[in-house]
Amino acid sequence: MDEITLDMKSKMAGTIENYKTNLKTLRTGRANPAILEGIMVDYYGDKIALMQISAVSVPEPRQLLIKPYDKNDLKAIATAINASNIGLVPNNDGTAIRLVIPPLTEERRREIVKQGKKYAEECKVVIRSIRRDYIDLVRADEEVSEDVIKRIEKEIQEATDEQVKLVDAIMAEKEKEIMAI
């Protein structure tokens, strides 16, 4: 039965990794290429991830430089960035696109923190769902005694509480980073 809790913990760890990836997409006032992940560009009729058709670098602390592999894609990349909700205006210089990241206002920082907390809550819901699935799995096994079921349920709940605390700690750290001026 210990393999059940280990399997559950690995699924919860995967959920937390996904949560961390989502947090990377939040703007913190510093240039971070991760904010461009998830932007899909219309590439000859298909939707392709921006990161696959261009090189992204950080030449200055508040600037991203996007160099497409094919210069003909500049217009499509600029259109995709405008269509996304990252709040940055692309500057096309003919060979590359520059994204200047303005300093965040207090109001915008609070909105970003709110979005991060939404991601945290979604992660907690998934963790609790995993907990419920594994508790149902343990209860469904008729060959296991009540005492063993109670012990395993307690282990599952402790692991769940541990993961929820980890999510809260990650969000607290991210909130501190976002609110720092």
XYZ file of N, CA and C in Angstrom:
543
model
N 0.809 -1.208 0.000
C 0.000 0.000 0.000
C 0.851 1.270 0.000
N 2.099 1.172 0.421
C 2.956 2.356 0.414
C 3.214 2.856 -1.000
N 3.147 1.944 -1.970
C 3.332 2.390 -3.353
C 2.181 3.288 -3.792
N 1.024 3.142 -3.169
C -0.106 4.023 -3.487
C 0.235 5.461 -3.100
N 0.759 5.646 -1.888
C 1.091 7.007 -1.466
C 2.253 7.570 -2.274
N 3.204 6.718 -2.648
C 4.315 7.192 -3.476
C 3.820 7.614 -4.853
N 2.935 6.837 -5.435
C 2.365 7.175 -6.738
C 1.583 8.486 -6.644
N 0.817 8.625 -5.571
C 0.041 9.847 -5.376
C 0.965 11.061 -5.234
N 2.033 10.913 -4.458
C 2.969 12.019 -4.274
C 3.617 12.427 -5.591
N 3.928 11.451 -6.447
C 4.543 11.801 -7.730
C 3.553 12.553 -8.620
N 2.278 12.182 -8.577
C 1.273 12.914 -9.355
C 1.114 14.336 -8.820
N 1.127 14.470 -7.500
C 1.013 15.803 -6.903
C 2.238 16.649 -7.239
N 3.405 16.038 -7.258
C 4.628 16.767 -7.614
C 4.548 17.254 -9.061
N 3.993 16.449 -9.943
C 3.803 16.877 -11.327
C 2.863 18.063 -11.422
N 1.829 18.064 -10.600
C 0.886 19.183 -10.561
C 1.588 20.450 -10.094
N 2.454 20.327 -9.108
C 3.175 21.500 -8.599
C 4.161 22.015 -9.644
N 4.787 21.125 -10.397
C 5.688 21.566 -11.471
C 4.911 22.345 -12.526
N 3.718 21.879 -12.851
C 2.866 22.590 -13.801
C 2.495 23.971 -13.244
N 2.217 24.037 -11.967
C 1.900 25.302 -11.296
C 3.090 26.270 -11.373
N 4.292 25.757 -11.138
C 5.487 26.604 -11.222
C 5.669 27.138 -12.643
N 5.380 26.303 -13.629
C 5.468 26.737 -15.025
C 4.472 27.860 -15.293
N 3.265 27.730 -14.772
C 2.262 28.789 -14.933
C 2.727 30.085 -14.275
N 3.355 29.985 -13.113
C 3.829 31.192 -12.425
C 4.921 31.907 -13.215
N 5.707 31.160 -13.964
C 6.781 31.784 -14.750
C 6.234 32.710 -15.820
N 4.990 32.460 -16.247
C 4.408 33.293 -17.297
C 3.917 34.635 -16.768
N 3.886 34.807 -15.458
C 3.449 36.084 -14.887
C 4.566 37.112 -14.988
N 4.207 38.326 -15.352
C 5.176 39.409 -15.477
C 5.544 39.922 -14.097
N 6.824 40.071 -13.839
C 7.262 40.545 -12.531
C 7.976 41.883 -12.595
N 8.028 42.500 -13.757
C 8.729 43.777 -13.889
C 10.122 43.622 -14.466
N 10.618 42.392 -14.487
C 11.916 42.111 -15.102
C 11.674 41.314 -16.373
N 12.581 41.421 -17.296
C 12.456 40.680 -18.552
C 12.676 39.193 -18.288
N 11.739 38.398 -18.739
C 11.820 36.953 -18.586
C 11.198 36.316 -19.827
N 11.974 35.585 -20.607
C 11.424 34.981 -21.829
C 10.231 34.055 -21.572
N 10.084 33.576 -20.353
C 8.981 32.657 -20.049
C 7.612 33.312 -20.222
N 7.549 34.649 -20.175
C 6.241 35.290 -20.354
C 5.724 35.126 -21.776
N 6.607 34.732 -22.697
C 6.198 34.534 -24.088
C 5.754 33.103 -24.365
N 5.955 32.204 -23.400
C 5.525 30.823 -23.593
C 4.008 30.807 -23.702
N 3.524 30.027 -24.587
C 2.087 29.929 -24.771
C 1.550 30.841 -25.857
N 2.381 31.768 -26.358
C 1.935 32.629 -27.453
C 2.074 31.839 -28.749
N 0.959 31.727 -29.448
C 0.923 30.963 -30.692
C 0.881 31.932 -31.871
N 1.745 31.693 -32.852
C 1.875 32.562 -34.019
C 1.275 31.851 -35.234
N 0.550 32.614 -36.054
C 0.007 32.068 -37.298
C 1.177 31.900 -38.271
N 1.568 30.673 -38.508
C 2.754 30.358 -39.298
C 2.331 29.541 -40.513
N 2.136 30.223 -41.627
C 1.712 29.591 -42.871
C 0.461 28.726 -42.667
N -0.521 29.298 -41.976
C -1.792 28.616 -41.780
C -1.876 27.746 -40.542
N -0.760 27.466 -39.889
C -0.749 26.671 -38.663
C -0.441 27.570 -37.478
N -0.813 27.115 -36.298
C -0.455 27.831 -35.069
C 0.794 27.162 -34.499
N 1.874 27.943 -34.402
C 3.161 27.453 -33.911
C 3.564 28.315 -32.714
N 4.175 27.692 -31.726
C 4.642 28.429 -30.556
C 5.724 29.431 -30.970
N 5.633 30.639 -30.428
C 6.588 31.710 -30.725
C 8.023 31.252 -30.490
N 8.244 30.502 -29.418
C 9.591 30.072 -29.055
C 10.182 29.095 -30.080
N 9.346 28.481 -30.916
C 9.844 27.526 -31.905
C 10.287 28.191 -33.199
N 9.806 29.401 -33.462
C 10.158 30.053 -34.729
C 11.052 31.267 -34.526
N 11.546 31.452 -33.287
C 12.403 32.608 -33.026
C 13.324 32.331 -31.850
N 14.351 33.167 -31.761
C 15.261 33.131 -30.623
C 14.922 34.332 -29.733
N 14.784 34.085 -28.443
C 14.434 35.154 -27.512
C 15.606 35.366 -26.564
N 16.016 36.627 -26.432
C 17.116 36.940 -25.517
C 16.737 38.135 -24.650
N 17.543 38.371 -23.627
C 17.327 39.483 -22.702
C 18.563 40.387 -22.764
N 18.580 41.383 -23.680
C 19.754 42.243 -23.793
C 19.886 43.234 -22.635
N 18.775 43.616 -22.032
C 18.758 44.531 -20.896
C 17.767 43.991 -19.871
N 17.870 44.425 -18.611
C 16.976 43.889 -17.575
C 15.481 44.094 -17.850
N 15.120 45.104 -18.612
C 13.705 45.375 -18.885
C 13.377 45.289 -20.375
N 14.078 44.410 -21.076
C 13.841 44.313 -22.511
C 14.014 42.869 -22.990
N 13.116 42.461 -23.884
C 13.230 41.170 -24.546
C 13.485 41.421 -26.027
N 14.346 40.633 -26.612
C 14.661 40.743 -28.028
C 14.263 39.432 -28.699
N 13.372 39.536 -29.684
C 12.879 38.361 -30.392
C 13.412 38.420 -31.818
N 14.252 37.451 -32.161
C 14.811 37.375 -33.512
C 14.226 36.141 -34.196
N 13.316 36.363 -35.141
C 12.742 35.199 -35.844
C 13.783 34.560 -36.754
N 13.657 33.271 -36.949
C 14.577 32.564 -37.829
C 14.345 32.975 -39.289
N 13.115 33.372 -39.593
C 12.761 33.858 -40.926
C 12.199 35.268 -40.766
N 12.837 36.263 -41.359
C 12.430 37.659 -41.187
C 11.004 37.930 -41.673
N 10.487 37.060 -42.549
C 9.126 37.233 -43.031
C 8.083 36.993 -41.940
N 8.498 36.432 -40.817
C 7.569 36.133 -39.724
C 7.407 37.289 -38.743
N 8.132 38.389 -38.950
C 8.071 39.510 -38.012
C 6.645 40.017 -37.803
N 5.918 40.206 -38.885
C 4.560 40.744 -38.783
C 3.642 39.778 -38.038
N 3.739 38.496 -38.319
C 2.897 37.498 -37.654
C 3.215 37.414 -36.164
N 4.502 37.541 -35.814
C 4.898 37.508 -34.408
C 4.351 38.734 -33.688
N 4.488 39.913 -34.296
C 3.969 41.139 -33.679
C 2.455 41.054 -33.493
N 1.760 40.514 -34.464
C 0.305 40.350 -34.361
C -0.052 39.410 -33.222
N 0.675 38.317 -33.081
C 0.404 37.345 -32.021
C 0.660 37.949 -30.637
N 1.719 38.755 -30.513
C 2.022 39.392 -29.228
C 0.931 40.400 -28.877
N 0.478 41.164 -29.875
C -0.607 42.117 -29.629
C -1.889 41.402 -29.223
N -2.149 40.244 -29.820
C -3.380 39.495 -29.534
C -3.334 38.822 -28.161
N -2.132 38.548 -27.665
C -2.019 37.923 -26.337
C -2.312 38.987 -25.287
N -2.520 38.559 -24.071
C -2.858 39.522 -23.024
C -1.683 39.780 -22.076
N -0.470 39.838 -22.623
C 0.683 40.060 -21.751
C 0.915 41.541 -21.467
N 0.229 42.402 -22.193
C 0.312 43.833 -21.908
C 1.581 44.510 -22.390
N 2.231 43.963 -23.405
C 3.445 44.560 -23.954
C 3.225 44.917 -25.422
N 3.820 46.036 -25.842
C 3.694 46.487 -27.228
C 4.983 46.155 -27.966
N 4.879 45.363 -29.049
C 6.083 44.993 -29.802
C 6.585 46.150 -30.679
N 7.898 46.346 -30.669
C 8.548 47.340 -31.535
C 9.328 46.585 -32.600
N 8.878 46.683 -33.847
C 9.483 45.975 -34.967
C 10.515 46.896 -35.612
N 11.791 46.485 -35.602
C 12.830 47.308 -36.224
C 13.276 46.770 -37.583
N 12.536 45.811 -38.129
C 12.851 45.273 -39.446
C 13.640 43.978 -39.403
N 14.390 43.744 -38.351
C 15.145 42.499 -38.237
C 14.770 41.726 -36.982
N 14.243 42.431 -35.999
C 13.886 41.802 -34.722
C 12.739 42.589 -34.095
N 12.171 42.015 -33.056
C 11.116 42.678 -32.298
C 11.626 42.888 -30.888
N 11.480 44.112 -30.415
C 11.868 44.446 -29.049
C 10.614 44.644 -28.207
N 10.639 44.066 -27.038
C 9.563 44.266 -26.076
C 10.154 44.972 -24.868
N 9.775 46.213 -24.670
C 10.251 46.970 -23.518
C 9.242 46.756 -22.400
N 9.738 46.298 -21.273
C 8.864 46.000 -20.146
C 8.835 47.210 -19.226
N 7.688 47.887 -19.171
C 7.593 49.072 -18.321
C 7.542 48.673 -16.850
N 7.928 49.593 -15.973
C 7.806 49.292 -14.548
C 6.324 49.080 -14.201
N 6.067 48.160 -13.313
C 4.694 47.841 -12.955
C 4.137 48.848 -11.952
N 2.887 49.216 -12.153
C 2.208 50.064 -11.169
C 1.741 49.180 -10.017
N 1.405 49.811 -8.918
C 0.914 49.068 -7.754
C -0.350 48.288 -8.120
N -1.228 48.917 -8.879
C -2.478 48.263 -9.277
C -2.205 47.035 -10.147
N -1.294 47.186 -11.098
C -0.965 46.064 -11.981
C -0.298 44.931 -11.192
N 0.537 45.287 -10.230
C 1.171 44.254 -9.384
C 0.109 43.452 -8.637
N -0.900 44.146 -8.130
C -1.975 43.456 -7.398
C -2.757 42.527 -8.333
N -2.978 42.963 -9.569
C -3.672 42.110 -10.550
C -2.855 40.852 -10.845
N -1.552 41.027 -10.966
C -0.680 39.881 -11.249
C -0.672 38.914 -10.067
N -0.634 39.451 -8.847
C -0.685 38.608 -7.649
C -2.010 37.847 -7.617
N -3.090 38.528 -7.973
C -4.409 37.889 -8.002
C -4.412 36.729 -8.999
N -3.785 36.928 -10.151
C -3.699 35.859 -11.152
C -2.871 34.688 -10.604
N -1.780 35.015 -9.911
C -0.954 33.962 -9.308
C -1.731 33.174 -8.263
N -2.541 33.863 -7.475
C -3.351 33.174 -6.463
C -4.413 32.295 -7.116
N -4.894 32.726 -8.265
C -5.848 31.901 -9.016
C -5.163 30.612 -9.460
N -3.937 30.728 -9.970
C -3.177 29.534 -10.348
C -2.959 28.620 -9.137
N -2.656 29.225 -7.975
C -2.432 28.442 -6.763
C -3.697 27.684 -6.374
N -4.827 28.346 -6.453
C -6.084 27.695 -6.085
C -6.410 26.556 -7.049
N -6.147 26.770 -8.340
C -6.364 25.694 -9.315
C -5.478 24.497 -9.006
N -4.239 24.763 -8.620
C -3.311 23.685 -8.271
C -3.814 22.928 -7.040
N -4.301 23.645 -6.043
C -4.825 22.998 -4.833
C -6.036 22.134 -5.158
N -6.893 22.606 -6.056
C -8.063 21.818 -6.444
C -7.624 20.504 -7.087
N -6.610 20.573 -7.949
C -6.109 19.351 -8.595
C -5.501 18.413 -7.552
N -4.750 18.960 -6.598
C -4.149 18.134 -5.540
C -5.238 17.449 -4.725
N -6.276 18.186 -4.382
C -7.374 17.585 -3.601
C -8.117 16.529 -4.424
N -8.209 16.745 -5.713
C -8.845 15.756 -6.587
C -8.023 14.470 -6.614
N -6.715 14.619 -6.672
C -5.832 13.448 -6.638
C -6.015 12.718 -5.311
N -6.092 13.476 -4.224
C -6.309 12.871 -2.902
C -7.603 12.064 -2.893
N -8.678 12.660 -3.408
C -9.972 11.977 -3.426
C -9.903 10.689 -4.245
N -9.251 10.744 -5.401
C -9.135 9.555 -6.249
C -8.409 8.422 -5.527
N -7.350 8.754 -4.815
C -6.585 7.711 -4.124
C -7.313 7.191 -2.893
N -8.051 8.037 -2.207
C -8.851 7.553 -1.074
C -9.941 6.606 -1.584
N -10.575 6.964 -2.704
C -11.585 6.074 -3.295
C -10.963 4.747 -3.718
N -9.743 4.803 -4.245
C -9.043 3.593 -4.663
C -8.784 2.681 -3.463
N -8.350 3.263 -2.351
C -8.069 2.475 -1.152
C -9.355 1.875 -0.592
N -10.420 2.647 -0.549
C -11.694 2.157 -0.010
C -12.307 1.073 -0.895
N -11.995 1.094 -2.182
C -12.566 0.114 -3.110
C -11.952 -1.276 -2.936
N -10.769 -1.351 -2.349
C -10.098 -2.637 -2.146
C -10.733 -3.341 -0.948
N -11.504 -4.387 -1.217
C -12.243 -5.083 -0.159
C -11.371 -6.013 0.675
N -10.166 -6.280 0.242
C -9.281 -7.200 0.963
C -8.507 -6.499 2.079
N -8.657 -5.186 2.192
C -7.896 -4.429 3.170
C -8.778 -4.166 4.395
N -8.182 -4.306 5.588
C -8.942 -4.094 6.827
C -9.191 -2.604 7.064
N -10.151 -2.313 7.931
C -10.507 -0.934 8.268
C -9.318 -0.175 8.866
N -8.551 -0.836 9.720
C -7.406 -0.187 10.358
C -6.368 0.251 9.312
N -6.114 -0.608 8.347
C -5.146 -0.279 7.295
C -5.683 0.855 6.431
N -6.980 0.803 6.137
C -7.590 1.874 5.335
C -7.443 3.208 6.060
N -7.732 3.236 7.354
C -7.617 4.483 8.137
C -6.175 4.992 8.150
N -5.203 4.074 8.302
C -3.801 4.471 8.322
C -3.387 5.072 6.973
N -3.802 4.433 5.891
C -3.452 4.926 4.560
C -4.139 6.259 4.282
N -5.404 6.384 4.684
C -6.108 7.663 4.507
C -5.398 8.784 5.255
N -4.901 8.472 6.451
C -4.171 9.468 7.230
C -2.882 9.866 6.504
N -2.149 8.880 5.945
C -0.929 9.172 5.191
C -1.244 10.027 3.964
N -2.334 9.688 3.284
C -2.732 10.442 2.099
C -3.062 11.882 2.478
N -3.786 12.058 3.582
C -4.148 13.412 4.017
C -2.915 14.207 4.426
N -1.974 13.571 5.105
C -0.742 14.268 5.500
C 0.058 14.701 4.276
N 0.151 13.815 3.284
C 0.871 14.164 2.051
C 0.170 15.307 1.330
N -1.160 15.292 1.332
C -1.925 16.364 0.686
C -1.682 17.689 1.394
N -1.742 17.678 2.712
C -1.501 18.904 3.483
C -0.105 19.460 3.217
N 0.864 18.557 3.116
C 2.250 18.958 2.832
C 2.348 19.649 1.469
N 1.676 19.091 0.469
C 1.730 19.669 -0.872
C 1.001 21.012 -0.930
N -0.120 21.140 -0.223
C -0.856 22.405 -0.191
C 0.000 23.485 0.474
N 0.712 23.123 1.544
C 1.614 24.087 2.200
C 2.724 24.514 1.242
N 3.216 23.580 0.434
C 4.254 23.901 -0.539
C 3.732 24.889 -1.574
N 2.505 24.675 -2.050
C 1.892 25.599 -3.011
C 1.783 26.992 -2.390
N 1.339 27.046 -1.131
C 1.214 28.336 -0.450
C 2.576 29.031 -0.295
N 3.606 28.256 0.019
C 4.951 28.828 0.170
C 5.472 29.357 -1.164
N 5.231 28.627 -2.235
C 5.672 29.071 -3.564
C 4.964 30.362 -3.932
N 3.664 30.432 -3.656
C 2.895 31.643 -3.988
C 3.351 32.820 -3.137
N 3.641 32.590 -1.871
C 4.116 33.675 -1.004
C 5.435 34.242 -1.530
N 6.323 33.365 -1.976
C 7.606 33.807 -2.530
C 7.394 34.601 -3.821
N 6.499 34.112 -4.672
C 6.213 34.800 -5.934
C 5.556 36.151 -5.664
N 4.662 36.213 -4.686
C 4.016 37.481 -4.343
C 5.050 38.493 -3.850
N 5.995 38.037 -3.061
C 7.056 38.911 -2.579
C 7.877 39.450 -3.744
N 8.174 38.587 -4.718
C 8.935 38.977 -5.904
C 8.161 39.996 -6.738
N 6.867 39.764 -6.916
C 6.046 40.669 -7.726
C 5.880 42.019 -7.049
N 5.671 42.039 -5.759
C 5.401 43.284 -5.052
C 6.665 44.107 -4.764
N 7.842 43.495 -4.944
C 9.097 44.225 -4.750
C 9.235 45.286 -5.830
N 9.626 46.472 -5.433
C 9.736 47.578 -6.393
C 11.145 47.674 -6.927
